[in-house]
Tab-separated table of C-alpha atoms and ligand atoms in Angstrom:
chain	number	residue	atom	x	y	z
A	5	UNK	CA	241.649	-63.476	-108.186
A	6	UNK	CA	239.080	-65.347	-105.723
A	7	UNK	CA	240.130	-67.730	-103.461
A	8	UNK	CA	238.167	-71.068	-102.223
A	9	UNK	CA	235.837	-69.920	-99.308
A	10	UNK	CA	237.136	-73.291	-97.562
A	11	UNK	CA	239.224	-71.507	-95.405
A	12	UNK	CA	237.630	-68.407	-94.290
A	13	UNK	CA	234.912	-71.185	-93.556
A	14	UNK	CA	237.389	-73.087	-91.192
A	15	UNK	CA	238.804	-70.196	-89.330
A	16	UNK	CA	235.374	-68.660	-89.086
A	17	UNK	CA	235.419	-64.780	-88.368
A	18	UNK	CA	236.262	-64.558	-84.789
A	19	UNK	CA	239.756	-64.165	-82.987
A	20	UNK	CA	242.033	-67.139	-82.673
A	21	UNK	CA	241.610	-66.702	-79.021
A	22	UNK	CA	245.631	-66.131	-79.018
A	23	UNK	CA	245.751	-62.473	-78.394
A	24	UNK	CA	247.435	-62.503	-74.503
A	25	UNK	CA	250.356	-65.000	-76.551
A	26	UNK	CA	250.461	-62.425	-79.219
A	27	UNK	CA	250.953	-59.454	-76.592
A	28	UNK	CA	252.976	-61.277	-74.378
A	29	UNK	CA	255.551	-62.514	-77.259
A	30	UNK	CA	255.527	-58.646	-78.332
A	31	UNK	CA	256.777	-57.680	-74.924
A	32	UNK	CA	259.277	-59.850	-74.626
A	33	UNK	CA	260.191	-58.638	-77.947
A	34	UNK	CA	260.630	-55.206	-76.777
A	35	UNK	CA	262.572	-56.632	-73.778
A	36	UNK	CA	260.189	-56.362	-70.782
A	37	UNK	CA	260.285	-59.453	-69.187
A	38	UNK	CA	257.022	-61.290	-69.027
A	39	UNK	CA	256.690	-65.039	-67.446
A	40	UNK	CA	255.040	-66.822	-70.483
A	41	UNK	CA	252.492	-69.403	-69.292
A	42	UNK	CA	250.158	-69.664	-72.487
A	43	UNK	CA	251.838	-72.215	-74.498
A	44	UNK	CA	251.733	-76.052	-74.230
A	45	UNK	CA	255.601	-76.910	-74.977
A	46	UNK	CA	258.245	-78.092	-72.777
A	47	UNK	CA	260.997	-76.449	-70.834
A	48	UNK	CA	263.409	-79.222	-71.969
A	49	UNK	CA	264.191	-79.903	-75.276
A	50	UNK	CA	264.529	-83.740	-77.336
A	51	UNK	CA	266.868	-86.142	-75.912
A	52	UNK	CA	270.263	-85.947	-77.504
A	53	UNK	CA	269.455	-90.075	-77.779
A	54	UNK	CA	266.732	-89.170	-80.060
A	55	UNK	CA	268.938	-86.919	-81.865
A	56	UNK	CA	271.441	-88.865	-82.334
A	57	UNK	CA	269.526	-92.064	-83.992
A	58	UNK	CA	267.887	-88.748	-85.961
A	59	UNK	CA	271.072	-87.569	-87.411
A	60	UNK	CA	272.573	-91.533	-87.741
A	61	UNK	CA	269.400	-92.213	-90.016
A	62	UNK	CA	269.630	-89.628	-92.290
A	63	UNK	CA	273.664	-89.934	-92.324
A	64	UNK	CA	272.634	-93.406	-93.525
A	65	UNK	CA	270.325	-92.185	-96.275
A	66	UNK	CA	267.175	-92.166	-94.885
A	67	UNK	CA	266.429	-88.601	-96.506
A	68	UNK	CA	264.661	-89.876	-99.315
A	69	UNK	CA	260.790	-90.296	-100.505
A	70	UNK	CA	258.501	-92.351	-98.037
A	71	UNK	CA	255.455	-93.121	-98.868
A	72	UNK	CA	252.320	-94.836	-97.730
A	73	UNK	CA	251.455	-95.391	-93.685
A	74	UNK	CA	254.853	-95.583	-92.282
A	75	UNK	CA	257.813	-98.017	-91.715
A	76	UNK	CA	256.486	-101.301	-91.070
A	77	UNK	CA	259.014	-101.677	-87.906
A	78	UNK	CA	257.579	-98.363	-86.406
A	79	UNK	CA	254.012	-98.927	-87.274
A	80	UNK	CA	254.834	-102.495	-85.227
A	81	UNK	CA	256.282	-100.354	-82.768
A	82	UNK	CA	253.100	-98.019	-81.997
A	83	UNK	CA	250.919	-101.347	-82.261
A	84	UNK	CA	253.070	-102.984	-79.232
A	85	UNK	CA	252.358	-99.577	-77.417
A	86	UNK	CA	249.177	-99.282	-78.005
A	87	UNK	CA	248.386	-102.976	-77.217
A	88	UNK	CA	250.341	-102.965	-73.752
A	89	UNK	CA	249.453	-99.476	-72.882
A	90	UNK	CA	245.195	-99.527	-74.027
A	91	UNK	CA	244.760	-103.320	-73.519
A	92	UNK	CA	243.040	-103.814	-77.081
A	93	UNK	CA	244.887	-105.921	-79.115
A	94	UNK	CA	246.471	-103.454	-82.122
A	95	UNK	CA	248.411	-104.349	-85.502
A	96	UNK	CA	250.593	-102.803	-87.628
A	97	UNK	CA	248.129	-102.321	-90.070
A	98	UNK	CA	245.962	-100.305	-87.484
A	99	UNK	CA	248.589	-97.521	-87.187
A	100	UNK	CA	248.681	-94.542	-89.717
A	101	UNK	CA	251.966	-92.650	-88.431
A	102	UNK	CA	251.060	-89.116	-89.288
A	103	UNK	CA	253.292	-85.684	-88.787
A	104	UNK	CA	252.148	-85.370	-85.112
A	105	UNK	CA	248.804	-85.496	-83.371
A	106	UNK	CA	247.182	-82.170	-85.625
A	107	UNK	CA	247.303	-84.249	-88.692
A	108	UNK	CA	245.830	-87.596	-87.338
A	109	UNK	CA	242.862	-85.268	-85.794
A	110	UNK	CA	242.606	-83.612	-89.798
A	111	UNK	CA	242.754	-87.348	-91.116
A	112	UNK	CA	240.326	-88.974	-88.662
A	113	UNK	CA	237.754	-86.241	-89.757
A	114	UNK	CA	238.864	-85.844	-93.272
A	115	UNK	CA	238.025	-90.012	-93.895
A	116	UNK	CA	234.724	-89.449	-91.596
A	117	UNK	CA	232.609	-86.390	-92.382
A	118	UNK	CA	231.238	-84.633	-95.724
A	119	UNK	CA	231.000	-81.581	-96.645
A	120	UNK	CA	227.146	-80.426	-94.401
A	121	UNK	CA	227.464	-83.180	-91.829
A	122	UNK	CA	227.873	-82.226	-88.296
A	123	UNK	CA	230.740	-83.065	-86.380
A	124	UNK	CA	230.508	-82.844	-82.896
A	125	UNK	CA	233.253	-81.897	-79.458
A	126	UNK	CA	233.500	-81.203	-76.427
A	127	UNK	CA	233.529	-77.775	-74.795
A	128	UNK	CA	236.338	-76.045	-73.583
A	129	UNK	CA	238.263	-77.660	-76.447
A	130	UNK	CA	241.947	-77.590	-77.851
A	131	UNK	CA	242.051	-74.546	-80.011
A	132	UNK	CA	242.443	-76.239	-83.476
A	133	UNK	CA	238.929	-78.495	-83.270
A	134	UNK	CA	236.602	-76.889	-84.856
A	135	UNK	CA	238.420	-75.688	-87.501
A	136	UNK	CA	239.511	-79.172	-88.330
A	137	UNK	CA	236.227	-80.261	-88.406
A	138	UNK	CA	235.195	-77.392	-90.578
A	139	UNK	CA	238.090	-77.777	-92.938
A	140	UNK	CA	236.361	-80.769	-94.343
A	141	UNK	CA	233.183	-78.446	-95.179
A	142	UNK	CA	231.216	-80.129	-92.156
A	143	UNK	CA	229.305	-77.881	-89.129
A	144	UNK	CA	231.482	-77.729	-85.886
A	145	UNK	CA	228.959	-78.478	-83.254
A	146	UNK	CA	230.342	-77.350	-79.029
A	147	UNK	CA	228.575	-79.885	-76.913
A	148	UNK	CA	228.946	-77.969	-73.222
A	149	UNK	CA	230.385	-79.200	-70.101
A	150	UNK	CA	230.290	-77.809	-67.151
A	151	UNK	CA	232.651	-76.825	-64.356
A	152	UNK	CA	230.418	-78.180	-61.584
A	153	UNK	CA	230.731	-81.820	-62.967
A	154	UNK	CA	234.672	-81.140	-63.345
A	155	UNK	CA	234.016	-80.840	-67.305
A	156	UNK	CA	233.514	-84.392	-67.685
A	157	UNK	CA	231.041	-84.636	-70.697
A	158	UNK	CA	227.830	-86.217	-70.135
A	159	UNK	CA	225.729	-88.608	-71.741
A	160	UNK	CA	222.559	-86.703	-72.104
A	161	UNK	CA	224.218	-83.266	-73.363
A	162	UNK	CA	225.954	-85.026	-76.314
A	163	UNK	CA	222.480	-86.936	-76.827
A	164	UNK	CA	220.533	-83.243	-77.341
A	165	UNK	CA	223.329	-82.345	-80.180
A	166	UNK	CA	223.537	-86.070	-82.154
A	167	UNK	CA	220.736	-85.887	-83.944
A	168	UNK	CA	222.785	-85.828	-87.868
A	169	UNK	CA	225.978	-86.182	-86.544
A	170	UNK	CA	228.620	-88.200	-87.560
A	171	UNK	CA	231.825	-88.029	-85.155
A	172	UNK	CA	232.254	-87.346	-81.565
A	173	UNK	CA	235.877	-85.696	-81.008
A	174	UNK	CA	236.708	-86.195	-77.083
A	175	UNK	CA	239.954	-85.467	-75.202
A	176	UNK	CA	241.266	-87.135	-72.366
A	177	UNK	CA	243.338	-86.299	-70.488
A	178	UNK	CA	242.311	-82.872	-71.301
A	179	UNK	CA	243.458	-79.726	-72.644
A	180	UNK	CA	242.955	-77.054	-71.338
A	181	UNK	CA	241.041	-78.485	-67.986
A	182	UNK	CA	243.330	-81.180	-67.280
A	183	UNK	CA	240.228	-83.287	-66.511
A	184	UNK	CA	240.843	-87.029	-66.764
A	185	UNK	CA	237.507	-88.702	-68.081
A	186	UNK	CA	236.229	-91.286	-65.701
A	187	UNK	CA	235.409	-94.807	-67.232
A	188	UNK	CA	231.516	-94.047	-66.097
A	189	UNK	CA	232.070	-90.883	-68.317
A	190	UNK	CA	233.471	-92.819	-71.237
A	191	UNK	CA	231.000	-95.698	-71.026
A	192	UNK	CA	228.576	-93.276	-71.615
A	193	UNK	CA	229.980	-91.697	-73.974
A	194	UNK	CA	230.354	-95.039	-75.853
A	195	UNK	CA	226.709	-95.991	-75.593
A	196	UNK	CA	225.986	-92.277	-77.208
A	197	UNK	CA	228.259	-92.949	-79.566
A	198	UNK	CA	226.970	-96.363	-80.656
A	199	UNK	CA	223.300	-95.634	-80.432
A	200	UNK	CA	223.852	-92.682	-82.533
A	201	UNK	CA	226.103	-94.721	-85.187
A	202	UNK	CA	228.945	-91.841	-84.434
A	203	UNK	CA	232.596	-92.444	-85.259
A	204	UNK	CA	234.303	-91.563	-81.749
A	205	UNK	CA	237.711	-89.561	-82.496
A	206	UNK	CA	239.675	-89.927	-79.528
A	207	UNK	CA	242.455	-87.299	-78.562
A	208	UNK	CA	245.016	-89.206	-76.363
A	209	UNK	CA	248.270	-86.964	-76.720
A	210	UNK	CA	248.515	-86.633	-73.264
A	211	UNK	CA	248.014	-90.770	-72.055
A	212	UNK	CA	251.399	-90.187	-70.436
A	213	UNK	CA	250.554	-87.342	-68.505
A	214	UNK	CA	248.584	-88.615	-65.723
A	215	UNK	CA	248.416	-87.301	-61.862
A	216	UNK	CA	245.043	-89.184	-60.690
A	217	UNK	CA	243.007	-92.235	-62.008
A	218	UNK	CA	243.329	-94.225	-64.799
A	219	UNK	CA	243.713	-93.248	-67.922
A	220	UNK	CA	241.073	-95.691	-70.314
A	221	UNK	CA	241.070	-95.523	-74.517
A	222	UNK	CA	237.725	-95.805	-75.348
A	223	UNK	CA	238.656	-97.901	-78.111
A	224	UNK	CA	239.113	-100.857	-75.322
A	225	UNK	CA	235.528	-100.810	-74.500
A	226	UNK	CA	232.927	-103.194	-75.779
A	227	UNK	CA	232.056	-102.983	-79.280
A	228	UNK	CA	233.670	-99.933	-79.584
A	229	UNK	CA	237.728	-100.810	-81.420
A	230	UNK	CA	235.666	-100.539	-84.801
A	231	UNK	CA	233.737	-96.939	-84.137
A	232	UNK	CA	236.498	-95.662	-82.579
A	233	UNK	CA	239.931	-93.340	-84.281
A	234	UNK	CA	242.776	-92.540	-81.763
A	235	UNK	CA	244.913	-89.648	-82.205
A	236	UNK	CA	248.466	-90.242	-80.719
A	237	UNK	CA	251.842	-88.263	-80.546
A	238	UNK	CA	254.889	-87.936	-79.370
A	239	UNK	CA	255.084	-84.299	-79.345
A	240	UNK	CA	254.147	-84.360	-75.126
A	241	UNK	CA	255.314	-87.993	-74.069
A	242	UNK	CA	258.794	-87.401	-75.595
A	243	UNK	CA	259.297	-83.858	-75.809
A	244	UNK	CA	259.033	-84.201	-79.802
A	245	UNK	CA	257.108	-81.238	-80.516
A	246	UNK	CA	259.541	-79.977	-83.652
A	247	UNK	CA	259.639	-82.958	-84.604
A	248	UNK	CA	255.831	-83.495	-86.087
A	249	UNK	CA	255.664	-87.613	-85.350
A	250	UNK	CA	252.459	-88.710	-84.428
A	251	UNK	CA	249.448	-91.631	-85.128
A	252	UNK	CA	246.351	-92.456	-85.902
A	253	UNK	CA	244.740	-95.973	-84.758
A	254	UNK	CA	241.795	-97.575	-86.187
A	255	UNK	CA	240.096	-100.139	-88.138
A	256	UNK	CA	242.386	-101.029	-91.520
A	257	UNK	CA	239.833	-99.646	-94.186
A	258	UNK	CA	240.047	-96.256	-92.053
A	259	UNK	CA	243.851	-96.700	-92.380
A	260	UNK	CA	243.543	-97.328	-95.754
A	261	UNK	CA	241.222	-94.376	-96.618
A	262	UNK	CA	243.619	-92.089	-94.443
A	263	UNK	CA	246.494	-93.633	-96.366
A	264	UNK	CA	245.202	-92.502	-99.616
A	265	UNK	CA	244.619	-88.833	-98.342
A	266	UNK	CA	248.510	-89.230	-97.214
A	267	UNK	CA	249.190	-89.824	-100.658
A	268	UNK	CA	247.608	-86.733	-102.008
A	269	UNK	CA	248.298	-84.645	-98.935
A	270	UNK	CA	251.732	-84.927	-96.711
A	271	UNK	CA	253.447	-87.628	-98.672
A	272	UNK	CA	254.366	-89.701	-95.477
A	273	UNK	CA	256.728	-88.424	-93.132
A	274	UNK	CA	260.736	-88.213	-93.574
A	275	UNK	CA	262.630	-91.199	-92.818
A	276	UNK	CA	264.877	-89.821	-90.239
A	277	UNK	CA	262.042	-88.769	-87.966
A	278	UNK	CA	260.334	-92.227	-88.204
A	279	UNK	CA	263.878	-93.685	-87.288
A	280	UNK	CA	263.938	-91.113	-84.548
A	281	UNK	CA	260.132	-92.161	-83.289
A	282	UNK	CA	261.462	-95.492	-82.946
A	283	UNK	CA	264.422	-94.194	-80.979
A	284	UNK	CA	262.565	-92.277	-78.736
A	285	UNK	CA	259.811	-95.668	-78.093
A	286	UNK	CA	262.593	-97.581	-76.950
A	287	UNK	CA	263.742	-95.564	-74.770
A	288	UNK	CA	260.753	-96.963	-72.645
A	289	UNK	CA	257.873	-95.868	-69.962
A	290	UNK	CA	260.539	-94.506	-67.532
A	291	UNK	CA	261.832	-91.901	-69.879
A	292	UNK	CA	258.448	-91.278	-70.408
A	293	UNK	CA	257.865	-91.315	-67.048
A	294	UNK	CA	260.552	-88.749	-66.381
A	295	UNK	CA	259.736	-86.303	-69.048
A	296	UNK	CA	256.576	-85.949	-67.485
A	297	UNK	CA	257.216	-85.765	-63.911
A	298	UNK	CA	257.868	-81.791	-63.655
A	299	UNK	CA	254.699	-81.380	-64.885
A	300	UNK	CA	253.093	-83.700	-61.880
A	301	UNK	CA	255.443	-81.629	-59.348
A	302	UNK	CA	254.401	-78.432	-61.003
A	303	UNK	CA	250.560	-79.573	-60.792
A	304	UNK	CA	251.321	-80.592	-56.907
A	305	UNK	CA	253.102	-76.951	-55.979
A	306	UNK	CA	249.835	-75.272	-58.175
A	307	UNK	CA	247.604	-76.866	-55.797
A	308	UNK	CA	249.518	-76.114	-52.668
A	309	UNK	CA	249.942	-72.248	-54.421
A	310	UNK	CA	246.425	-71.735	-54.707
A	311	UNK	CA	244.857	-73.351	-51.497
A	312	UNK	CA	244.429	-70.403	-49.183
A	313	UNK	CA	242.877	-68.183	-51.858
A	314	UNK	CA	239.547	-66.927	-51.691
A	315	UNK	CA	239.225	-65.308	-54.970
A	316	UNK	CA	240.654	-68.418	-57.245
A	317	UNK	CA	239.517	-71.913	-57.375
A	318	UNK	CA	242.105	-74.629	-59.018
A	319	UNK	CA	239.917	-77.162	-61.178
A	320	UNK	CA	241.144	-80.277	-59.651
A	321	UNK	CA	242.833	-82.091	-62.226
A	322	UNK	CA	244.396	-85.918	-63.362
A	323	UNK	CA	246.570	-84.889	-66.227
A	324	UNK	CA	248.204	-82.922	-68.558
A	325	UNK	CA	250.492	-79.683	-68.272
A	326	UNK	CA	248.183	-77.014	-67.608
A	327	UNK	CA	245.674	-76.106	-64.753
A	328	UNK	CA	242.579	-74.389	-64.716
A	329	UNK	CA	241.691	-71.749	-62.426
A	330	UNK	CA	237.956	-70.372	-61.934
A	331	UNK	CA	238.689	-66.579	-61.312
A	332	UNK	CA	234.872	-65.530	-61.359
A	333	UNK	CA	234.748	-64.510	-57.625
A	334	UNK	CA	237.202	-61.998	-58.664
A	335	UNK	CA	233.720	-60.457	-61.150
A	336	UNK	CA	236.277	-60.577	-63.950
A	337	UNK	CA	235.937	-62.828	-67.489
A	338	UNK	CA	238.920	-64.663	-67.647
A	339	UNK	CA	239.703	-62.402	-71.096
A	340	UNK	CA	239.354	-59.290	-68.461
A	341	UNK	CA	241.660	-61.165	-65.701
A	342	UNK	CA	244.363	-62.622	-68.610
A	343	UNK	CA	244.260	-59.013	-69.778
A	344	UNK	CA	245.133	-57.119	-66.699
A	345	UNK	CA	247.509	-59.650	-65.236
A	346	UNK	CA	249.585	-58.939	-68.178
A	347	UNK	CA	249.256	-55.290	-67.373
A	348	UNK	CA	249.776	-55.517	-63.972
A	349	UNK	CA	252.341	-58.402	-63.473
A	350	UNK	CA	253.932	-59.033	-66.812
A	351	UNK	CA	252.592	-62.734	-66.496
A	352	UNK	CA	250.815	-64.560	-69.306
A	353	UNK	CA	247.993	-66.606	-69.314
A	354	UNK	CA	245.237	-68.313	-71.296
A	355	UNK	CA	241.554	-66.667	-70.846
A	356	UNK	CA	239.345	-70.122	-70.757
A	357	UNK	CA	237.292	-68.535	-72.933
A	358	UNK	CA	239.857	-68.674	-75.877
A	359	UNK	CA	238.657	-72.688	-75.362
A	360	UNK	CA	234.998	-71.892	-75.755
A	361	UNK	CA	231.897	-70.653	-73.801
A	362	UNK	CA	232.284	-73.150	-71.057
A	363	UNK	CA	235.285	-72.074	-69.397
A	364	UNK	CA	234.281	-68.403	-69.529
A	365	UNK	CA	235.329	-66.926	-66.056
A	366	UNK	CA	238.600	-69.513	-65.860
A	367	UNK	CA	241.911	-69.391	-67.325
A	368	UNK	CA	244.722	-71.992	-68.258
A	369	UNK	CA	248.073	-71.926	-66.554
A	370	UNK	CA	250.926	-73.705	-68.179
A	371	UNK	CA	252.821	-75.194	-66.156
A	372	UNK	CA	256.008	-74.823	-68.795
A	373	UNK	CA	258.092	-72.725	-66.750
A	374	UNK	CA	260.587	-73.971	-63.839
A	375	UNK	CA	259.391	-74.831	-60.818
A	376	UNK	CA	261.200	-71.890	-58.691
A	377	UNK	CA	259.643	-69.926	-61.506
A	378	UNK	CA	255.967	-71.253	-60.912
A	379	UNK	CA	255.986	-70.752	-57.369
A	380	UNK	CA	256.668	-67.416	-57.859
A	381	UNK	CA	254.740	-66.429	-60.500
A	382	UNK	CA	251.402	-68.597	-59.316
A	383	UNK	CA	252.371	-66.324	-55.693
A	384	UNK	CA	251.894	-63.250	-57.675
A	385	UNK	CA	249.263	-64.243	-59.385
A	386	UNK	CA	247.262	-65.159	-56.154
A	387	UNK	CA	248.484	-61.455	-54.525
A	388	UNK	CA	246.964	-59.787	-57.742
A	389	UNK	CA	243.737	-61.815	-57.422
A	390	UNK	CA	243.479	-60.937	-53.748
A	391	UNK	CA	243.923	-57.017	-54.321
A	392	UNK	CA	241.461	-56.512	-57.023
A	393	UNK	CA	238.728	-54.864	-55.805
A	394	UNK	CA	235.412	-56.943	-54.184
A	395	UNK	CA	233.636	-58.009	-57.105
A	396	UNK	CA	230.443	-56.857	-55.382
B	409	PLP	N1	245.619	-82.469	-79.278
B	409	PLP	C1	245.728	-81.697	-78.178
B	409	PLP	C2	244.686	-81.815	-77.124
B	409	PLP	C3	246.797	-80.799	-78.028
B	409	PLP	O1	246.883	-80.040	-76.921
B	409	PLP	C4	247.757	-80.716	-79.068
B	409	PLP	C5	248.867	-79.755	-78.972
B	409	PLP	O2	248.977	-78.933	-78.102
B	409	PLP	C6	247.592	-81.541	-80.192
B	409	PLP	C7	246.516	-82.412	-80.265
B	409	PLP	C8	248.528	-81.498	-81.348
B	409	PLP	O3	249.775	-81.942	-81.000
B	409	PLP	P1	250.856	-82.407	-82.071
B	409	PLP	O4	250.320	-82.097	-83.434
B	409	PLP	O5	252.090	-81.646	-81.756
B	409	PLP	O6	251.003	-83.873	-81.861
């Protein structure tokens, strides 16, 4: 029996980019002890308070059928957010609640591109974009940034790739560089976006995240609220990962096509998980606040970690949980360094170029471990970058 091409057309033919995970999980498995710093979850796990209103809902009966874009007292919920937090005025009927961030990126290019448009984003990239964009039969075009200019993407670069394009997919603040786009950067990316007619898909699942500047939703500049889909979640802000609770934001016919493809797809999400999304939003911006604060202490002791070393270069970065380190003086890929870290130190790490061609020569730390942990491990992993041999 044959199966649909569809999917051997969205994973393509390469590796998932995953293999230092892979080997590091089998380790572990065999018990050698390996510090894991690959994977973007946290060290803490949901808030019994989240629990608890999870469990009280479906004690209540919540486990039936939901259908359609979500309850109407959680959409409100995400609309107040959004609102307060991206200064566009948002309402309920903006807000698709989707099982986490993943499926709001799927929808947004599901409802925008057919099968042989092009769909562009940004490289280095969060592992699952251009698969999503090929799942819906469209061509996954990389538009390059470049570690000189702090991989912020620029105006002209995404200019050179629009020509029959239909969406942009951006990502701030970013995974894996931690970059924080600058509103200069997103400006121009607007006026790219608008003189190429592109719907702008907008990645914000780590707005809470934030070490330096501002962080700005595209969707608040000029002209832009009706070009423009944002993908939230609660998977990072609230330690929700498990959970799958997430949004999508945009004009009400997109929420209406999305809608439909709920109907035929996912089926809405349970009832006790939307009561539990509304738990965990009223708990507030300080518990948000102090769910993400390791991961700005964690950034902090990277930076202090890494300052006297000649052979590795931290990316300076606004937000999110990783950080980026350019190991080319060391004359290794960052495959070749990930690789023999492992080998050497038993400590795991992302090669940048699992994220695409333009953070060859870097990897991703995630900073997902405790902090006495970090310290030691990022100490090691400077000692090992110091004692490879000159790259010469
Ligand atoms: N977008 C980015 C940039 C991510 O890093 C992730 C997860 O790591 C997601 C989206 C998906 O998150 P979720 O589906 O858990 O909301």
């Amino acid at each position: 029996m044959q199966l649909a091409g569809r999917v051997a057309h969205m994973t393509g033919d390469g590796s998932d980019g995953w293999e230092i995970y892979y080997r590091a999980r089998d380790l572990k498995a065999r018990g050698v002890a390996v510090v894991n710093l690959t994977i973007g979850e946290h060290d803490i796990r949901t808030d019994p308070r989240i629990l608890d209103a999870m469990a009280a809902s479906a004690r209540a009966g919540n486990t039936g059928y939901t259908v359609g874009p979500g309850k109407p007292d959680l959409r409100r919920a995400i609309a107040e957010r959004v609102t307060a937090r991206a200064g566009v005025a948002t309402g309920p009927g903006n807000v698709m609640v989707t099982p986490g961030g993943q499926a709001a990126l799927f929808a947004a290019h599901m409802v925008t591109l057919d099968p042989g448009d092009t769909g562009l984003y940004c490289d280095p990239y969060y592992a699952t974009y251009p698969g999503t964009i090929r799942a819906t039969g469209a061509r996954d075009v990389a538009v390059p940034t470049r570690p000189e200019t702090g991989f912020q993407p620029e105006a002209e670069a995404i200019a050179a790739r629009a020509a029959g394009a239909r969406t942009l997919l951006i990502n701030t603040p970013n995974n894996p560089t931690g970059t924080v786009y600058t509103r200069r950067t997103l400006e121009d990316v607007a006026r790219v976006a608008a003189d190429h007619d592109l719907w702008l898909i907008s990645d914000e699942v780590y707005d809470t995240q934030l070490w330096a500047g501002e962080h700005l939703s595209p969707r608040a500049l000029p002209g832009m609220a009706e070009r423009t889909l944002v993908v939230g979640s609660l998977s990072k802000s609230h330690a929700m990962t498990g959970s799958r609770i997430g949004w999508l934001i945009g004009p009400e016919a997109v929420i209406g096509a999305v809608t439909a493809l709920a109907t035929n797809t996912t089926y809405g999400l349970p009832g006790y998980i939307q009561d539990a999304g509304l738990a965990a939003l009223s708990l507030g911006a300080a518990f948000e606040e102090a769910v993400s604060a390791p991961f700005r202490r964690r950034r902090d002791l990277a930076v202090a970690c890494l300052a006297s070393s000649n052979r590795l270069r931290l990316v300076p970065s606004g937000g999110a949980m990783y950080v980026m380190v350019d190991v080319r003086a060391t004359g290794l890929s960052g495959n070749r360094f990930a690789e023999r870290l492992l080998e050497a130190e038993r400590i795991a790490v992302m090669p940048g170029e699992s994220f695409g061609q333009a953070a060859a020569g870097h990897v991703r730390i995630a900073l997902t471990v405790d902090d006495d942990a970090l310290a030691e491990a990022l100490a090691r992993l400077a000692a090992f970058a110091e004692g490879l041999p000159d790259a010469g």
